[in-house]
PDB file of C-alpha atoms in Angstrom:
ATOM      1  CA  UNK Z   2      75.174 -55.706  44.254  1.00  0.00           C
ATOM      2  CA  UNK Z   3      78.592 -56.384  42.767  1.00  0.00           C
ATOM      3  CA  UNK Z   4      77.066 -57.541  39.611  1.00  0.00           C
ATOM      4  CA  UNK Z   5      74.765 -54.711  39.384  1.00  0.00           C
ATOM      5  CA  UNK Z   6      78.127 -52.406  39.708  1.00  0.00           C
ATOM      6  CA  UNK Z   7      79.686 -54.797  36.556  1.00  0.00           C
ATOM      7  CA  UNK Z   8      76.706 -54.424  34.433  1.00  0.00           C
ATOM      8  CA  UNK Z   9      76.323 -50.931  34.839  1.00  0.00           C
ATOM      9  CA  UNK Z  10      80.471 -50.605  34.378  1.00  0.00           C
ATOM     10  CA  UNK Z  11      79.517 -51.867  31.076  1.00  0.00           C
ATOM     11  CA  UNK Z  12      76.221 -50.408  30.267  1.00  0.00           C
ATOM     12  CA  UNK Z  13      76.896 -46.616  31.449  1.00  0.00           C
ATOM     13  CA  UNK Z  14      80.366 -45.862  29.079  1.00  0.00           C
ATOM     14  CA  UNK Z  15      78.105 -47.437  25.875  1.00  0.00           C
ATOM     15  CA  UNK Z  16      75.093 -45.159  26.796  1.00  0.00           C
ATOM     16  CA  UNK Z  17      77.824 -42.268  27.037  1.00  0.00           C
ATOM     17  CA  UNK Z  18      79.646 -42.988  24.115  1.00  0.00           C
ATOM     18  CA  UNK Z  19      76.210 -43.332  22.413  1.00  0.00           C
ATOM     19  CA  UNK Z  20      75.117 -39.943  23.480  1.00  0.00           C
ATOM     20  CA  UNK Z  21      78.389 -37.977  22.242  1.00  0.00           C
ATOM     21  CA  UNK Z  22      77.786 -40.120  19.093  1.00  0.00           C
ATOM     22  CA  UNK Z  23      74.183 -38.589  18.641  1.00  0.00           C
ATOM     23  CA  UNK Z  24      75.635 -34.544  19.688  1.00  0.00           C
ATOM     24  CA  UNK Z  25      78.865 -35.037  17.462  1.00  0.00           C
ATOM     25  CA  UNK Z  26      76.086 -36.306  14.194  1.00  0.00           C
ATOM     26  CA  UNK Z  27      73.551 -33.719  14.850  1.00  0.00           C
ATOM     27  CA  UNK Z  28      76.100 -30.223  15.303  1.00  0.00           C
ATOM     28  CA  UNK Z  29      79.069 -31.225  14.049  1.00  0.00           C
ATOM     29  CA  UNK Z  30      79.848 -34.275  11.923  1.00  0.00           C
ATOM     30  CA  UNK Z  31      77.505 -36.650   9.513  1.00  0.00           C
ATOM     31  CA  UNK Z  32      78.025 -39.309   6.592  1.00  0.00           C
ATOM     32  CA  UNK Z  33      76.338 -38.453   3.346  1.00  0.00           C
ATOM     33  CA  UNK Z  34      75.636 -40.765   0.163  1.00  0.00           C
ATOM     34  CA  UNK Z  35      76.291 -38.699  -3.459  1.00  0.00           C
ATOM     35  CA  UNK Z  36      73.667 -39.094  -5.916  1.00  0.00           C
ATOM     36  CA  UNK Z  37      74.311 -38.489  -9.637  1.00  0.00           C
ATOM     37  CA  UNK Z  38      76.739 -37.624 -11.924  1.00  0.00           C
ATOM     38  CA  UNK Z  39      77.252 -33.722 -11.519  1.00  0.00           C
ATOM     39  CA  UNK Z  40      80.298 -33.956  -9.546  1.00  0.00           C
ATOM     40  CA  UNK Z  41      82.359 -36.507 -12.106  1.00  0.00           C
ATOM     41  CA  UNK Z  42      84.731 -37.065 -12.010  1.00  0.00           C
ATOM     42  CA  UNK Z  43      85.530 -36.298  -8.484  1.00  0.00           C
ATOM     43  CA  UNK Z  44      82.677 -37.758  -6.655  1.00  0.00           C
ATOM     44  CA  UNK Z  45      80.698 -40.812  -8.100  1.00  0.00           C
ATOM     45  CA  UNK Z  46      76.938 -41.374  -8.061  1.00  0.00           C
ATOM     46  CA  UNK Z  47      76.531 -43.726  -4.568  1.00  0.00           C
ATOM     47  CA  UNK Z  48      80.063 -42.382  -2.971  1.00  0.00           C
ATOM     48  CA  UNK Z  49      79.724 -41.432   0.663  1.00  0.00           C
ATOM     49  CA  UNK Z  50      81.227 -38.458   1.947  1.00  0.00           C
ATOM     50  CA  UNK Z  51      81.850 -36.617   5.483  1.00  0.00           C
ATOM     51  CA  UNK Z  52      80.048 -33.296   6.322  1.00  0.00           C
ATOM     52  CA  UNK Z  53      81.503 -31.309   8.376  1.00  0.00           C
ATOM     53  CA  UNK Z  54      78.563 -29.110   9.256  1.00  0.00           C
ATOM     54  CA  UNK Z  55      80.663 -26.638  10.555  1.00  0.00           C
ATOM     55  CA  UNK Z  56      83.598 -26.416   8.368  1.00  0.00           C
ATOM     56  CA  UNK Z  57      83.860 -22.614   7.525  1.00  0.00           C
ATOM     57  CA  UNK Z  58      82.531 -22.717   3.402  1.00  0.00           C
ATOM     58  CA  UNK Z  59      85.065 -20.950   0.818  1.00  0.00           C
ATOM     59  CA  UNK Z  60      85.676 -20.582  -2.786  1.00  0.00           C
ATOM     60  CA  UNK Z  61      85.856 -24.009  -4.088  1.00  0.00           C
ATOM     61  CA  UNK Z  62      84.221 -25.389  -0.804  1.00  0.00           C
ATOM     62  CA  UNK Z  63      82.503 -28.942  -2.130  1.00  0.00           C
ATOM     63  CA  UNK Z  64      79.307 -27.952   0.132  1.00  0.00           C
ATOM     64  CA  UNK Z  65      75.939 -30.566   0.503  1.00  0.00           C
ATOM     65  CA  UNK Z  66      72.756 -28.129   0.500  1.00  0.00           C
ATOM     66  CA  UNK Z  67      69.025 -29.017   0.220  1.00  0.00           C
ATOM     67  CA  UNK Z  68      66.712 -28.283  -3.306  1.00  0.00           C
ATOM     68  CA  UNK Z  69      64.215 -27.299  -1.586  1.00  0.00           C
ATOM     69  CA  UNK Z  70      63.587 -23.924  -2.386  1.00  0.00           C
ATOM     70  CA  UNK Z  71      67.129 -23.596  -3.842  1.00  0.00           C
ATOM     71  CA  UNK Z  72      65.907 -25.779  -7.131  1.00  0.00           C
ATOM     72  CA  UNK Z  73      62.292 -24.617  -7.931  1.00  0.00           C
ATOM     73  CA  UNK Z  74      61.613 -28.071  -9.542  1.00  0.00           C
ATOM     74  CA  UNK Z  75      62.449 -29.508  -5.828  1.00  0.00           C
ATOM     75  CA  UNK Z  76      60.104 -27.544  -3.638  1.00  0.00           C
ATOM     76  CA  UNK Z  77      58.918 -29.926  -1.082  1.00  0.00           C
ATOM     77  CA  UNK Z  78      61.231 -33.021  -2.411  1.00  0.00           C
ATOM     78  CA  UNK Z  79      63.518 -33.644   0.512  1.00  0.00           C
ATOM     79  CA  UNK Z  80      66.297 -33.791  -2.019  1.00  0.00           C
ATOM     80  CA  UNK Z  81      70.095 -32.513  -1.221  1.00  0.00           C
ATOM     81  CA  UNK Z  82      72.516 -31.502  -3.673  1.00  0.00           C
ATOM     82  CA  UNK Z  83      76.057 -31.916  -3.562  1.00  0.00           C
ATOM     83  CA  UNK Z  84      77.961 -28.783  -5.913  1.00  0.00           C
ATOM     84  CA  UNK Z  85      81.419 -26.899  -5.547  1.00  0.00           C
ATOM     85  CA  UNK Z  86      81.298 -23.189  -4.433  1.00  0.00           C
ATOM     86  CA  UNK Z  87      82.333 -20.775  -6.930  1.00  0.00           C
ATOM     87  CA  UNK Z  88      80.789 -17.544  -5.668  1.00  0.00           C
ATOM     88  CA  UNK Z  89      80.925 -16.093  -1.766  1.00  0.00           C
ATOM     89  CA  UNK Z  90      78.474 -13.666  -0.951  1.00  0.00           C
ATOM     90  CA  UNK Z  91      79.013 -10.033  -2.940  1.00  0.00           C
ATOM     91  CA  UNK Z  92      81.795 -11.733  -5.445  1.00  0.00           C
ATOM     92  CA  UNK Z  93      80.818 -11.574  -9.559  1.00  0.00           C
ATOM     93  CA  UNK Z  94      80.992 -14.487 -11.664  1.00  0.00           C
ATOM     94  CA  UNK Z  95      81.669 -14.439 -14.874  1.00  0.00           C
ATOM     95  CA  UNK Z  96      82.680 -17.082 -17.874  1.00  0.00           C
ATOM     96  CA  UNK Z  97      84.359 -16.055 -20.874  1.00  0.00           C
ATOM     97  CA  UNK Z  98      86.116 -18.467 -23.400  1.00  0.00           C
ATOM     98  CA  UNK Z  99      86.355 -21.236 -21.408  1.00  0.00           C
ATOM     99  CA  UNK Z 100      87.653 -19.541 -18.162  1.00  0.00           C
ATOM    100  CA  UNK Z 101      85.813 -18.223 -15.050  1.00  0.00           C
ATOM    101  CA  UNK Z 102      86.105 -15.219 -13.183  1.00  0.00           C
ATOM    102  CA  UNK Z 103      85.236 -14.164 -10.156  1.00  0.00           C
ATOM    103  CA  UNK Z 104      85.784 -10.595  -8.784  1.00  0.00           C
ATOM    104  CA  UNK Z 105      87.487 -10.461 -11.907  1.00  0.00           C
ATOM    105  CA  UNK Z 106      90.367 -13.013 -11.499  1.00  0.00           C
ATOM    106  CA  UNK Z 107      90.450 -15.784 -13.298  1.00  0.00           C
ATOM    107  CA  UNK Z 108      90.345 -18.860 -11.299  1.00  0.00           C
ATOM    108  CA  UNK Z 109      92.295 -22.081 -11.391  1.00  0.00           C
ATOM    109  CA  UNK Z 110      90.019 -24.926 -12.936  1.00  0.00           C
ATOM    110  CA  UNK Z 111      92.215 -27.881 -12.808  1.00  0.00           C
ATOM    111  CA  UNK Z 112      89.742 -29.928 -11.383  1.00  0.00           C
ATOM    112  CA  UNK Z 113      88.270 -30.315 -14.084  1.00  0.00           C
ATOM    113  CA  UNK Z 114      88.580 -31.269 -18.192  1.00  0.00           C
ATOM    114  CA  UNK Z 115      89.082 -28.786 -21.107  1.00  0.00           C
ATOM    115  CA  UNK Z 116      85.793 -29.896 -22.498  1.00  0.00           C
ATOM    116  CA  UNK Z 117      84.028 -29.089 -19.153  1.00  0.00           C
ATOM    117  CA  UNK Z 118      85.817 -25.909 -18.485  1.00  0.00           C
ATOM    118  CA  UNK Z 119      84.780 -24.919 -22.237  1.00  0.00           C
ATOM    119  CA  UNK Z 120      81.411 -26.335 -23.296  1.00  0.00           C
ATOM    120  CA  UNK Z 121      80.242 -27.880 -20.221  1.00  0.00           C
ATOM    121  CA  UNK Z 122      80.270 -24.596 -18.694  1.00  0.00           C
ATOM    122  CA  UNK Z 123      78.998 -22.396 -21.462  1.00  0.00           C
ATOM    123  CA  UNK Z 124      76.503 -24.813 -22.863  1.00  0.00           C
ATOM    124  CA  UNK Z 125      73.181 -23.412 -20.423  1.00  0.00           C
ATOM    125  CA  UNK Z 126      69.933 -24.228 -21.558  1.00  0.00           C
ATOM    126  CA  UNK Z 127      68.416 -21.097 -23.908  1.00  0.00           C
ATOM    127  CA  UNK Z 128      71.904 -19.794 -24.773  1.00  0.00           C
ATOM    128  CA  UNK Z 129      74.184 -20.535 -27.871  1.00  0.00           C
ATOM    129  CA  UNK Z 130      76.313 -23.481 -27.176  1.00  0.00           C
ATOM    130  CA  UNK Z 131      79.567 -22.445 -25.553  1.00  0.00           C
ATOM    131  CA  UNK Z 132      78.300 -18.859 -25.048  1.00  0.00           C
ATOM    132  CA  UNK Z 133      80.252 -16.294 -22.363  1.00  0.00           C
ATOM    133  CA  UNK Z 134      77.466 -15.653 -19.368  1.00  0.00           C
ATOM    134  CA  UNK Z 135      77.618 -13.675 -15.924  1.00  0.00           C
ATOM    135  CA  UNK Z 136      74.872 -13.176 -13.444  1.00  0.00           C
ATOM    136  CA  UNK Z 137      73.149 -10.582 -14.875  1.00  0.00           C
ATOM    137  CA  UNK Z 138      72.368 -12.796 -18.268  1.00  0.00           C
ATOM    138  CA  UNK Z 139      72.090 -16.064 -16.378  1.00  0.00           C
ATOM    139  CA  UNK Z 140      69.589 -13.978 -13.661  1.00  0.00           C
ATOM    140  CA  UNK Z 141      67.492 -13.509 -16.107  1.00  0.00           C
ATOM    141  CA  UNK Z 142      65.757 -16.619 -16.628  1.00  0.00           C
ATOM    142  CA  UNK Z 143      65.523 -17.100 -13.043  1.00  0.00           C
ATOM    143  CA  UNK Z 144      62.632 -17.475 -11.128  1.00  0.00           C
ATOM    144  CA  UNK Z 145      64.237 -16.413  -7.647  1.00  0.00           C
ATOM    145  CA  UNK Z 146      66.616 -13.542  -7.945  1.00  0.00           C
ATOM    146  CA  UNK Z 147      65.617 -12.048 -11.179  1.00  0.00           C
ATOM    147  CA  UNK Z 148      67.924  -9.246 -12.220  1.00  0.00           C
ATOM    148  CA  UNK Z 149      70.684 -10.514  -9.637  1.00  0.00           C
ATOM    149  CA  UNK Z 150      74.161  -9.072 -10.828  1.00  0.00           C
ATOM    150  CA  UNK Z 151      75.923 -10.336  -8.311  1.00  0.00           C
ATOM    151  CA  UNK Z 152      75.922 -13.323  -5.154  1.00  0.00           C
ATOM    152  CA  UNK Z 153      73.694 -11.487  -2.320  1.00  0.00           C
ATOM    153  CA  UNK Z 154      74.346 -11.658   1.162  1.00  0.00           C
ATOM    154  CA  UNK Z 155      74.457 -15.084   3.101  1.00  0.00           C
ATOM    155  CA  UNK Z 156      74.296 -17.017  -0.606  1.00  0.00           C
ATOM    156  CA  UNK Z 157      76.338 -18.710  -2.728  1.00  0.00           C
ATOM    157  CA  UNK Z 158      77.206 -19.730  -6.101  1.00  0.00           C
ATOM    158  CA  UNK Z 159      77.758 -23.043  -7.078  1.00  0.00           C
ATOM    159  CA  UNK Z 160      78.467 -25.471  -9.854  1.00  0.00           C
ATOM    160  CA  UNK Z 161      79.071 -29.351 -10.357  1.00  0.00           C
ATOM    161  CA  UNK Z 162      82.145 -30.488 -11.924  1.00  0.00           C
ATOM    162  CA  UNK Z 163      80.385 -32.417 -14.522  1.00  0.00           C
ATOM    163  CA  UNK Z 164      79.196 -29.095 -16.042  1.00  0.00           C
ATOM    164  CA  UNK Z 165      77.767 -30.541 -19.101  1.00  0.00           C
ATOM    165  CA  UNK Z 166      74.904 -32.676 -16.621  1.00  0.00           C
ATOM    166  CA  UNK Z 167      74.983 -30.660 -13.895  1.00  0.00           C
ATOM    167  CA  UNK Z 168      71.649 -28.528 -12.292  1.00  0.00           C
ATOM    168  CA  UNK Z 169      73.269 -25.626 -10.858  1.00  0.00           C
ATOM    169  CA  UNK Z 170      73.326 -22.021 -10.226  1.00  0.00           C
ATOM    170  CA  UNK Z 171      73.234 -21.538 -13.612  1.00  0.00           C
ATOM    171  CA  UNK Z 172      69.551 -22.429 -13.947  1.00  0.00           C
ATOM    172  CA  UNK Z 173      68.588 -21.169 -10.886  1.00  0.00           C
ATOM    173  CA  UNK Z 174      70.166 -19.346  -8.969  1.00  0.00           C
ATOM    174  CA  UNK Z 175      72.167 -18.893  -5.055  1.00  0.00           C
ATOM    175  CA  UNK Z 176      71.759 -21.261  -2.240  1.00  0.00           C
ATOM    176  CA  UNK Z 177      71.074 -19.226   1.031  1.00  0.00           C
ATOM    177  CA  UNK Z 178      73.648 -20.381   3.651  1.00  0.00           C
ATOM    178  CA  UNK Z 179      70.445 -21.574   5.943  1.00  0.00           C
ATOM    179  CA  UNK Z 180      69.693 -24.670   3.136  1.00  0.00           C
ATOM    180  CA  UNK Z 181      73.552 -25.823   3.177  1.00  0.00           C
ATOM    181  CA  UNK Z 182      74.122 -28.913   5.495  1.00  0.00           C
ATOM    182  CA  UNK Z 183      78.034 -28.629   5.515  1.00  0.00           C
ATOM    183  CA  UNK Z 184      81.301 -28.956   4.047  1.00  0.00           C
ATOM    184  CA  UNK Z 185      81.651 -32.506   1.909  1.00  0.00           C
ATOM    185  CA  UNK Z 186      85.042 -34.363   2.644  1.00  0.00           C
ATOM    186  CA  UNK Z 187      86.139 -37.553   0.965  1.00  0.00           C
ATOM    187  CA  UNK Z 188      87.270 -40.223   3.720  1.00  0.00           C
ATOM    188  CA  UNK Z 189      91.278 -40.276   3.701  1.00  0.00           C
ATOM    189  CA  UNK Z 190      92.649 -43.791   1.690  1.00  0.00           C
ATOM    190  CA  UNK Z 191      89.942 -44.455  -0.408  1.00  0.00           C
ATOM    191  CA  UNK Z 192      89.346 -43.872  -4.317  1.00  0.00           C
ATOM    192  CA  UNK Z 193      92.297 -41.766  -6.445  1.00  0.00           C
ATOM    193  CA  UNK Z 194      94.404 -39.357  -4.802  1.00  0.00           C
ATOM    194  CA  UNK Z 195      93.622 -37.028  -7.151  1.00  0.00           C
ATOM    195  CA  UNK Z 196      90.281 -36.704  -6.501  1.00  0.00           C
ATOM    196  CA  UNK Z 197      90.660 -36.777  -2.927  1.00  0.00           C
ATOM    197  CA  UNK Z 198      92.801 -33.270  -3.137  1.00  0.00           C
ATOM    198  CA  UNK Z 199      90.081 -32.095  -5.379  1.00  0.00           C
ATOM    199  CA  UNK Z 200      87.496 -32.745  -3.301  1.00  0.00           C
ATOM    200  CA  UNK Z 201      89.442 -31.782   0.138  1.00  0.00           C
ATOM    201  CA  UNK Z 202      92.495 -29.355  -0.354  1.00  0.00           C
ATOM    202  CA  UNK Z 203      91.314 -26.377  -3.336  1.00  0.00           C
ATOM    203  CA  UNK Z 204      89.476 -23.972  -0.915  1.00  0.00           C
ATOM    204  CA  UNK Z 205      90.567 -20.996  -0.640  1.00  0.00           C
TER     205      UNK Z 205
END
């Protein structure tokens, strides 16, 4: 009987421990691997990230979201993208001369290069290279949201860092807050300082 009671001393705090893992992974907390170059240089292809899956999402939010039905190429891939969050439901985007506004207000695009603040932003596929775009022009190739002028309710904007590479909202459109897994964090001490604060101290 004793040794029953010492097994199950053992056993019991494991299965425990195993069963908060298994709540904490599926409602609050998972480990992600990056794939592709959009997000250079702040997250590389491979990297692994945290997602905090309920980590409120702001303006510059680095936010994990699935293709499907986001990316019409992706319908029925299983594929996630990783993108930063320029637009919050009801803002306006715009980009003029190398400089992006939303509501308006320029924001701050440190994060990034001059080249991808300039032409990797205004270079979109069936535009002049380096052209000024807002909603309303980019909307208009869309497939989902034709005519949008601004980000609908419970939707977002988004765009990679590497602008130049990146599949975004400029070619198609929002992601619907129902296809986003969660908040990406990079894991404290690894990789450049730098990057870390990009990644995990901008929202606002």
């Amino acid at each position: 009987m004793s040794f029953i009671k010492s097994v199950l001393g053992y056993v019991i705090p494991i299965i425990v421990g195993l069963l908060i893992a298994l709540v904490v992974r599926s409602t609050l907390f998972t480990v992600a691997k990056v794939q592709g170059t959009s997000m250079q240089p702040n997250l590389e292809n491979n990297q692994r990230v945290m997602v905090l899956k309920k980590a409120q999402i702001k303006h510059l939010s680095v936010v994990i979201f699935s293709a499907d039905g986001v990316d019409p190429d992706e319908v029925g891939s299983g594929n996630y993208y990783v993108k930063r969050v320029i637009g919050l439901p009801g803002d306006t985007v715009d980009y003029k001369d190398g400089n992006i506004y939303v509501n308006g207000k320029k924001i701050n695009q440190s994060f990034i290069n001059a080249y991808q603040r300039s032409v990797g932003t205004g270079t979109v596929q069936g535009y002049q290279e380096d052209s000024n775009w807002d909603i309303k022009k980019l909307s208009s190739h869309w497939k989902y949201n034709h005519g949008a002028v601004k980000v609908p309710k419970n939707s977002y904007f988004v765009l990679g860092d590497h602008r130049s590479v990146s599949n975004d909202s400029r070619y198609w459109g929002f992601v619907p807050k129902d296809k986003i897994m969660g908040v990406a964090k990079t894991f404290p001490l690894l990789g450049s300082s730098t990057k870390r604060h990009n990644v995990n101290d901008l929202a606002y």
